[in-house]
Coordinates of C-alpha atoms and ligand atoms in Angstrom, one line a residue:
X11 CA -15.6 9.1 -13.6
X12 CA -12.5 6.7 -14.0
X13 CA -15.1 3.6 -13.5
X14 CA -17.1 4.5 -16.1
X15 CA -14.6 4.9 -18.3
X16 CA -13.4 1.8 -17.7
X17 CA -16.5 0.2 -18.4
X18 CA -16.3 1.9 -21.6
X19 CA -13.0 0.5 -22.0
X20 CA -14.0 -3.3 -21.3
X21 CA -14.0 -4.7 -25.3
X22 CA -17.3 -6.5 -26.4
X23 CA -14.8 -8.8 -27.6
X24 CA -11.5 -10.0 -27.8
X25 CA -9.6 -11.4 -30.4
X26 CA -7.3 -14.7 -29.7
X27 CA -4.2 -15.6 -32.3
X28 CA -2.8 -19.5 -32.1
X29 CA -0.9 -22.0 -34.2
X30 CA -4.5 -23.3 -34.0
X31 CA -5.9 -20.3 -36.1
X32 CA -7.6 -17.2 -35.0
X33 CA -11.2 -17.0 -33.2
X34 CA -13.4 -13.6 -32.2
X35 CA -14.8 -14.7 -28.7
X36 CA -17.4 -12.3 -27.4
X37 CA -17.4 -10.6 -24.2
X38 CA -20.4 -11.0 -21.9
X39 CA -21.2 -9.1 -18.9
X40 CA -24.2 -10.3 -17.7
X41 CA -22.9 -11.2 -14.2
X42 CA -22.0 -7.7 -13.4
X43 CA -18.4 -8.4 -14.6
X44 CA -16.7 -9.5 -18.0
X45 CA -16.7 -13.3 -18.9
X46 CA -16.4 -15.6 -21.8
X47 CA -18.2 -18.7 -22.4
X48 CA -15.4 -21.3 -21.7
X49 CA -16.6 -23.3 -24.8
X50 CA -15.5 -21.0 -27.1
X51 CA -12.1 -21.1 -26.2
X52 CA -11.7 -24.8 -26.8
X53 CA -10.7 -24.1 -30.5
X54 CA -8.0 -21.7 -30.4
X55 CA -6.7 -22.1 -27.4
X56 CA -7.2 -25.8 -27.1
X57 CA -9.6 -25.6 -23.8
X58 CA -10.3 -28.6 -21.9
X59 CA -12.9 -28.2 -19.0
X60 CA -14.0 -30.9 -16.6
X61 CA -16.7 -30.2 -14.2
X62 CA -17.2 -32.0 -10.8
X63 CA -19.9 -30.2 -9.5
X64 CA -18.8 -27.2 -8.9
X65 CA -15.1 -27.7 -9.0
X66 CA -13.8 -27.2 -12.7
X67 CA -10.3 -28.1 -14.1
X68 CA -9.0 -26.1 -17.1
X69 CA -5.8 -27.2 -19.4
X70 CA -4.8 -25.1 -22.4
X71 CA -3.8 -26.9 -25.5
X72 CA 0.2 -28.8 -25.8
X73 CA 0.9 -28.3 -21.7
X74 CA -0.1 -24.9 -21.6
X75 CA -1.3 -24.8 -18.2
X76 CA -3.7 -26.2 -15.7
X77 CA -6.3 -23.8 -14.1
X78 CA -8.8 -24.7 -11.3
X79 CA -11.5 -22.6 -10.4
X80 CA -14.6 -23.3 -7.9
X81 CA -18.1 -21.6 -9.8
X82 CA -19.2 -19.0 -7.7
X83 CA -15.8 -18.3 -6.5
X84 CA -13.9 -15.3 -7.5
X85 CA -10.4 -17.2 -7.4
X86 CA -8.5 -19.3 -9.6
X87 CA -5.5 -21.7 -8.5
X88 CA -2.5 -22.4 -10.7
X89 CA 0.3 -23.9 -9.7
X90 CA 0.1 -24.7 -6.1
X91 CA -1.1 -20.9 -6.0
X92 CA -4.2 -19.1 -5.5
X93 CA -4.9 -15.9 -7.3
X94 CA -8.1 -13.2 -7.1
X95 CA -10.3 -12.4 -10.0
X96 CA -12.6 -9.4 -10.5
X97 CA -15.7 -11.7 -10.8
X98 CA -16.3 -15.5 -10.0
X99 CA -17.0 -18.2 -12.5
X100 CA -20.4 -19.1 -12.9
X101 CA -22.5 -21.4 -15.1
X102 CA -25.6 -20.0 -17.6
X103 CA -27.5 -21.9 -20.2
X104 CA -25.6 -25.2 -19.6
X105 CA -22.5 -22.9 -20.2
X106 CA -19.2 -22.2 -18.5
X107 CA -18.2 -18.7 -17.9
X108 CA -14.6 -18.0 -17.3
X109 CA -14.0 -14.6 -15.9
X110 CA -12.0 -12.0 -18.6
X111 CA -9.9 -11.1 -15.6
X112 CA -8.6 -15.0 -15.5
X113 CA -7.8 -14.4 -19.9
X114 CA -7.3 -11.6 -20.1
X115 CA -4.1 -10.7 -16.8
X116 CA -3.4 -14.2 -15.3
X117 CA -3.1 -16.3 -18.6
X118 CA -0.5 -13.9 -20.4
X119 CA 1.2 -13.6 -17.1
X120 CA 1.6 -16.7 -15.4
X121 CA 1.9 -18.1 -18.7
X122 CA 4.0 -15.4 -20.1
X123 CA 6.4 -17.1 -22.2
X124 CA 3.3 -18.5 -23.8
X125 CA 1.0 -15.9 -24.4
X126 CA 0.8 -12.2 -24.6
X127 CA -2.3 -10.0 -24.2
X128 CA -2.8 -6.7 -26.1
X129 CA -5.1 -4.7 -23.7
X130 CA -5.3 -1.8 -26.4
X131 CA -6.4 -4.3 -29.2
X132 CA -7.9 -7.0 -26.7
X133 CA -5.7 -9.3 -28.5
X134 CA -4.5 -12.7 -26.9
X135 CA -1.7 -14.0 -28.9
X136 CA -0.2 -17.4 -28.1
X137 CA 3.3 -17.5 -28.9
X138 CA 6.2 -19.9 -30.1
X139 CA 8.7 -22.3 -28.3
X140 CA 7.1 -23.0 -25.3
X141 CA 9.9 -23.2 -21.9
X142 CA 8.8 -24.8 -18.9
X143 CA 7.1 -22.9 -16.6
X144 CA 8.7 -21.6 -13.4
X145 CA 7.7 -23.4 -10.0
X146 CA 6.2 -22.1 -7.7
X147 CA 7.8 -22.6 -3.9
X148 CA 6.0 -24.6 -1.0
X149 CA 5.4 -23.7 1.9
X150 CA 4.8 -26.4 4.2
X151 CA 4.0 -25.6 7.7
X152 CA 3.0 -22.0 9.1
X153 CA 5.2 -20.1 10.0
X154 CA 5.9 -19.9 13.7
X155 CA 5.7 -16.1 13.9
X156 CA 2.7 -15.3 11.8
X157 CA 0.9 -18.3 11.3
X158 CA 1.1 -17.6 7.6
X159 CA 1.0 -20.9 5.7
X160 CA 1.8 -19.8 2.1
X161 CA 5.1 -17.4 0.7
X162 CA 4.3 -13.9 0.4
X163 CA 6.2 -10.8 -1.5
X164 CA 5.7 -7.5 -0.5
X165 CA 6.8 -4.2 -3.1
X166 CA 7.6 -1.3 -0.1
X167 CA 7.8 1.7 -2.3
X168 CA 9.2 4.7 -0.1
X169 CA 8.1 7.5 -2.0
X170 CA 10.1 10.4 -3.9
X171 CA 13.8 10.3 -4.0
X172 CA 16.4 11.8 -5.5
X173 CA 15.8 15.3 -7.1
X174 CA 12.0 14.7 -5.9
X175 CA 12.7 16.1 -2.1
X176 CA 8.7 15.3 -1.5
X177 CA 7.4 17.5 0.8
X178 CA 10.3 19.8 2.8
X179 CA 7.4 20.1 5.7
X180 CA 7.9 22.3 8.3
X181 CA 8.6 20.3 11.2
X182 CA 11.3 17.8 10.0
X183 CA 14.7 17.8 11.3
X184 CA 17.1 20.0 9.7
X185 CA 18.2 19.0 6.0
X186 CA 15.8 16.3 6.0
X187 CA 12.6 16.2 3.8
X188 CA 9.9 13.5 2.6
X189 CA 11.9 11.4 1.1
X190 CA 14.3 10.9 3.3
X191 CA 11.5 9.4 6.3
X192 CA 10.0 7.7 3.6
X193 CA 13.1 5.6 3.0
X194 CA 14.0 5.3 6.8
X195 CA 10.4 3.9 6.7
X196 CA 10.5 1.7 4.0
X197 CA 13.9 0.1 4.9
X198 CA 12.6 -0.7 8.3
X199 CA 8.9 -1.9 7.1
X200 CA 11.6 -4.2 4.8
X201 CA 13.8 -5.4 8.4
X202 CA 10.1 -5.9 10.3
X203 CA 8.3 -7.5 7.3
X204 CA 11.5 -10.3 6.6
X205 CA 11.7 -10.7 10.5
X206 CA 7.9 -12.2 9.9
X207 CA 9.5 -14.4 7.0
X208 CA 7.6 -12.7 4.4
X209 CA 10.0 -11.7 1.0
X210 CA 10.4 -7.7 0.1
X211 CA 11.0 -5.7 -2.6
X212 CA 12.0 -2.0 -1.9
X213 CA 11.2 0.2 -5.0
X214 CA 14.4 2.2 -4.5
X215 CA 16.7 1.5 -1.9
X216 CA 18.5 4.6 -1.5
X217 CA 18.1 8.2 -2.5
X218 CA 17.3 8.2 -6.1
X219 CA 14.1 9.1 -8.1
X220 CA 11.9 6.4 -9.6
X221 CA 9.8 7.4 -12.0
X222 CA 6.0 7.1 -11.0
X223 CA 4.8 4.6 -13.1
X224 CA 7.9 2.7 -13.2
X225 CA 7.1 1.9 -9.5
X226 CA 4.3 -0.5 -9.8
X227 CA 6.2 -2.4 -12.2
X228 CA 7.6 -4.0 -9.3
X229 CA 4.8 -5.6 -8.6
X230 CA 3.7 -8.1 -11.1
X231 CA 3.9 -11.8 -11.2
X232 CA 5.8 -12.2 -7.6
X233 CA 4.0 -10.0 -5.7
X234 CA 1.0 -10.1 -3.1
X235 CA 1.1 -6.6 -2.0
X236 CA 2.2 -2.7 -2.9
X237 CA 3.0 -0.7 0.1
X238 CA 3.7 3.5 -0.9
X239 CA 5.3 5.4 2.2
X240 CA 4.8 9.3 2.4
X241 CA 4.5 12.1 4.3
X242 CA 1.3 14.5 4.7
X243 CA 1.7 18.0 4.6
X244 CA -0.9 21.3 4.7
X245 CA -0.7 24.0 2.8
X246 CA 0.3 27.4 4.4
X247 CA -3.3 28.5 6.1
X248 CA -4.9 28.7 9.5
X249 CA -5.0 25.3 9.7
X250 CA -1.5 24.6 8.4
X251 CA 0.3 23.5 11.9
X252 CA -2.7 22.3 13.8
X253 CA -3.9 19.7 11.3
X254 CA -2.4 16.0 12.5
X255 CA -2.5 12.0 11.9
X256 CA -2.2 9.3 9.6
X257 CA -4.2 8.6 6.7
X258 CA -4.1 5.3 4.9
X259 CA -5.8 5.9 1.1
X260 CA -6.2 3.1 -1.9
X261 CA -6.8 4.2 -5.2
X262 CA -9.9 5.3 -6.4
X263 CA -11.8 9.0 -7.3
X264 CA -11.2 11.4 -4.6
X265 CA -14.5 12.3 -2.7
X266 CA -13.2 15.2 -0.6
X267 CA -11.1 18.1 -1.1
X268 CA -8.8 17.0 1.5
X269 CA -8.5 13.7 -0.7
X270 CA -7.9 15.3 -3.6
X271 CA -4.5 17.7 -2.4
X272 CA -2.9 14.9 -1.1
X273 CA -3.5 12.8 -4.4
X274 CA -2.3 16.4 -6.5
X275 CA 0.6 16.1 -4.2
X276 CA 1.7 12.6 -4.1
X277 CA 1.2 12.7 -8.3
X278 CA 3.1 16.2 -8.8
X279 CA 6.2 14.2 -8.3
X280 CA 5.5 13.7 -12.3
X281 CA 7.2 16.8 -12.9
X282 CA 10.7 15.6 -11.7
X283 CA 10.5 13.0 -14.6
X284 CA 12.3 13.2 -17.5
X285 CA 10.5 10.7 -19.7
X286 CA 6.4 11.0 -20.1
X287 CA 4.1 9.3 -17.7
X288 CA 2.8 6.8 -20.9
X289 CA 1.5 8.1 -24.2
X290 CA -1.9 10.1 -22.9
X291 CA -0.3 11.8 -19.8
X292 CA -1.2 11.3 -16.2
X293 CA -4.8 10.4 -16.9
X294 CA -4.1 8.2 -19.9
X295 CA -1.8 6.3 -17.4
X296 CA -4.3 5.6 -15.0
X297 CA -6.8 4.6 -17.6
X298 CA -3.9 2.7 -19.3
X299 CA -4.8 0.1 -16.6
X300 CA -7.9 -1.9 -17.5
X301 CA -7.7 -3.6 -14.3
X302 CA -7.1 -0.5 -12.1
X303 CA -10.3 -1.2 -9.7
X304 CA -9.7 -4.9 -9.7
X305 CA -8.3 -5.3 -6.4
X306 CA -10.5 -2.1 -5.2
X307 CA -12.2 -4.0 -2.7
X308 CA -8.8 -5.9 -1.2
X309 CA -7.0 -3.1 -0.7
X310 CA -9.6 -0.9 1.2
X311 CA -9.4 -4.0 3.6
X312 CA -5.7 -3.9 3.3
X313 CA -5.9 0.3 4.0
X314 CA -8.2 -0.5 7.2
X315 CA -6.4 -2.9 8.8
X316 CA -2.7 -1.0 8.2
X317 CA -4.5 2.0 9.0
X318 CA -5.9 0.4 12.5
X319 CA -2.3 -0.6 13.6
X320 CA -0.5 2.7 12.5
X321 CA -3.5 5.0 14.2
X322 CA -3.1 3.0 17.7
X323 CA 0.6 4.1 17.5
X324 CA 0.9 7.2 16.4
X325 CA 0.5 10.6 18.2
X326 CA -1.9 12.0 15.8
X327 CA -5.2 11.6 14.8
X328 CA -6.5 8.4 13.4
X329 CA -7.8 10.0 10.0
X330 CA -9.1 6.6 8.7
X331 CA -8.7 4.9 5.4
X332 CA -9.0 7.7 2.4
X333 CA -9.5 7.1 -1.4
X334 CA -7.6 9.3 -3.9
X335 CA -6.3 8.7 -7.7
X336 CA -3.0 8.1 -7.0
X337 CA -0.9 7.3 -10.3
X338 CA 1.8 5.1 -8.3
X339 CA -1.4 2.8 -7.3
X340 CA -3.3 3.1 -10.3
X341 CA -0.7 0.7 -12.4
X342 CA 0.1 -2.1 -9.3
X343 CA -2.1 -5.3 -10.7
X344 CA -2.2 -5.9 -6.3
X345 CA -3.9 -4.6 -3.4
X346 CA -2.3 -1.5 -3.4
X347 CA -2.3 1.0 -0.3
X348 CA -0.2 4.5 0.6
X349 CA 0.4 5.6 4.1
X350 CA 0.5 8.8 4.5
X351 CA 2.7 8.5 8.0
X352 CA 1.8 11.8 9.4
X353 CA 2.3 15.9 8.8
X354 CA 5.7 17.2 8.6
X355 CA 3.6 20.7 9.1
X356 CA 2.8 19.9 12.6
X357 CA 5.4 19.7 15.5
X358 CA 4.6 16.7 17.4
X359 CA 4.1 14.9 14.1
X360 CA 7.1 15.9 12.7
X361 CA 9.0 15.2 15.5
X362 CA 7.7 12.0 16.1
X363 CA 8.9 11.0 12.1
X364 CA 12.2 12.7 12.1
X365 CA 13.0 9.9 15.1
X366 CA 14.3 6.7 14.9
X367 CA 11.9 5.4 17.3
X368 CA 8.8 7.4 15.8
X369 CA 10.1 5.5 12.4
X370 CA 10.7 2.1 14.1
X371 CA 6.8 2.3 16.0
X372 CA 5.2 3.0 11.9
X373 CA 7.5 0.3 10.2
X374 CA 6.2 -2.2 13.3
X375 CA 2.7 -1.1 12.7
X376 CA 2.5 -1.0 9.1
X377 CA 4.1 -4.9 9.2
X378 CA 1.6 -5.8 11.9
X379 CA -1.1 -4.7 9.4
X380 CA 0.4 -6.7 6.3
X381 CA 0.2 -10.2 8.5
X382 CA -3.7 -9.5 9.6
X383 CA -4.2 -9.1 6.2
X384 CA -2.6 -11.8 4.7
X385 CA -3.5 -14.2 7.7
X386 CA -7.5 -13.2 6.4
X387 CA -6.5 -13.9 3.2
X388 CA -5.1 -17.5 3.6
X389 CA -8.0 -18.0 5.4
X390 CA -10.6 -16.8 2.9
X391 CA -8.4 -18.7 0.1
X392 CA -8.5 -22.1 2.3
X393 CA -12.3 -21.4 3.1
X394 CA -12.7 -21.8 -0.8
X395 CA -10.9 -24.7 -1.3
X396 CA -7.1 -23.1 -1.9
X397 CA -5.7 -24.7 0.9
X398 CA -3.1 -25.8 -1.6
X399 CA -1.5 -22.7 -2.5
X400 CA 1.9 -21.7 -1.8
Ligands
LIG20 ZN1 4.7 12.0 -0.8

């Protein structure tokens, strides 16, 4: 239901606002996903295009930014850095088409002191005084524990906090709850992830409540990945204590009942919030997101491979990679996963994350997961002709 909608929600057109006057360009969706001819851009935004086959080089008007993109390639490079887009380039009617993605997320935010996009009025407006752009670091060699070749920033969001307890489970130590394993987690999954010379951000740091969709806001520009730590629990039933294993979920509709407690669970953390979760509640935040299934396919590859690594580890069963609509995915503009470490109802589970080494074994496994995926993804970029990004 949240895809069609989203459909619903791409515009048929958008609207772009320069010193160069104001144009309507229409939205096309013929290849499956939203594009705009490229040509029509050269007025108000001052588009140049060269094509060399399939290689084409975009500027925007007065130093405004060089993009390359490959037709038939859903990439784009800027900067030394390569970035996915929902959709590839491609040519029609002696016409290029430049993905919406590529206008409509990575121009206003790689160029953000330039240009701001209105999702709500499909408005790009150029603005003002343009600053220099930041630079982007390089990475020379690979790095000698990974391999990695290019810099990396991972947001490790331990969930709840705070007056949010999370799940008190059963099984836990005494006085400890959710959030509390979930932090132990997350500050670990920081220690491993650094060790592999990759840059973290922990949402929260120690025990205090983030709001839910404050959390993705940690990963924007700077960031490759989002990482939510939690803990499974079942409800009180004859299944309650025998029920056991990690799950690994990215965000989509849920398709089972099982999927859709643990989303229920992992959202109800709204109610601890003081301010309102965005103007049309929980599902208006979710929707807020036109690019929420962008990265779908990316972070179902992220969820198996974490999920692969944290099964072959843990003394539970390997319940595979799970879809649900979690709100603190929904907003993250990344390949965004949760891992749901393990039941604090059962008692091998619980025991197993209520110890430092049960903790240390996930943190290891979840990092190890992170580098196969990011190794793939170097490689895919460099098998497109990204071999330059940082
Ligand atoms: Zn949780």
């Amino acid at each position: 239901m949240i895809f069609l909608l989203l459909l619903a929600l791409i515009p048929q057109q958008i609207l772009i606002a320069t010193s160069r006057g104001q144009a309507n360009i229409p939205v096309t969706t013929e290849s499956g996903t939203a594009a705009v001819a490229a040509v029509l851009l050269t007025q108000p935004l001052g588009l140049t295009v060269s094509l060399d086959g399939a290689a084409a080089h975009v500027t925007l008007g007065n130093g405004g930014g060089a993009f390359d993109f490959d037709v038939g390639s859903p990439y784009v490079r800027y900067d030394g850095a390569a970035y996915p887009l929902v959709g590839a380039p491609y040519i029609a009617r002696d016409t290029l088409f430049l993905p919406l993605h590529w206008l409509a997320d990575y121009v206003p935010r790689l160029l953000s002191s330039r240009y701001r996009w209105d999702p709500w009025l499909a408005r790009l407006d150029e603005r003002p005084a343009p600053p220099p752009p930041v630079p982007a670091v390089a990475v020379a060699a690979p790095n000698p524990v990974t391999g990695l070749r290019l810099a990396h920033t991972i947001v490790v969001d331990p969930g709840h906090g705070g007056v949010d307890p999370g799940n008190p489970g059963l099984t836990l130590p005494r006085g400890v709850a959710e959030k509390d394993i979930t932090l132990g987690i997350g500050k670990l999954l920081r220690a491993e992830l650094v060790r592999r010379g990759l840059n973290v951000v922990l949402t929260r740091a120690s025990d205090t409540l983030i709001d839910l969709a404050s959390r993705p806001l940690f990963c924007r520009a700077d960031c490759d990945l989002f990482v939510s730590i939690h803990v499974n629990s079942m409800p009180a039933g004859r299944r309650q204590k025998q029920v056991n294993g990690v799950e690994t979920y990215f965000v989509s509709d849920a398709k089972t009942e099982d999927q859709k407690r643990v989303a229920q669970m992992e959202n109800d953390a709204l109610r601890f919030e003081t301010s309102p979760a965005g103007s049309g509640g929980p599902l208006g935040f979710i929707l807020n997101d036109l690019q929420l299934n962008e990265y779908l396919r990316e972070s179902a590859r992220l969820a198996e491979l974490v999920q692969g690594k944290v099964s072959a580890i843990h003394p539970g069963e390997d319940r595979g990679v799970q879809q649900g609509p979690f709100l603190v995915l929904a907003a993250a503009r990344r390949p965004s996963i949760l891992v749901e470490t393990g039941f604090a109802t059962n008692q091998k589970d619980g025991a197993f994350l209520g110890s430092a080494q049960g903790q240390h074994k996930i943190a290891t496994a979840i990092a190890d997961g992170i580098v196969a995926y990011l190794l793939e993804f170097e490689r895919k970029i460099a098998g497109t002709g990204g071999g330059q990004a940082r």
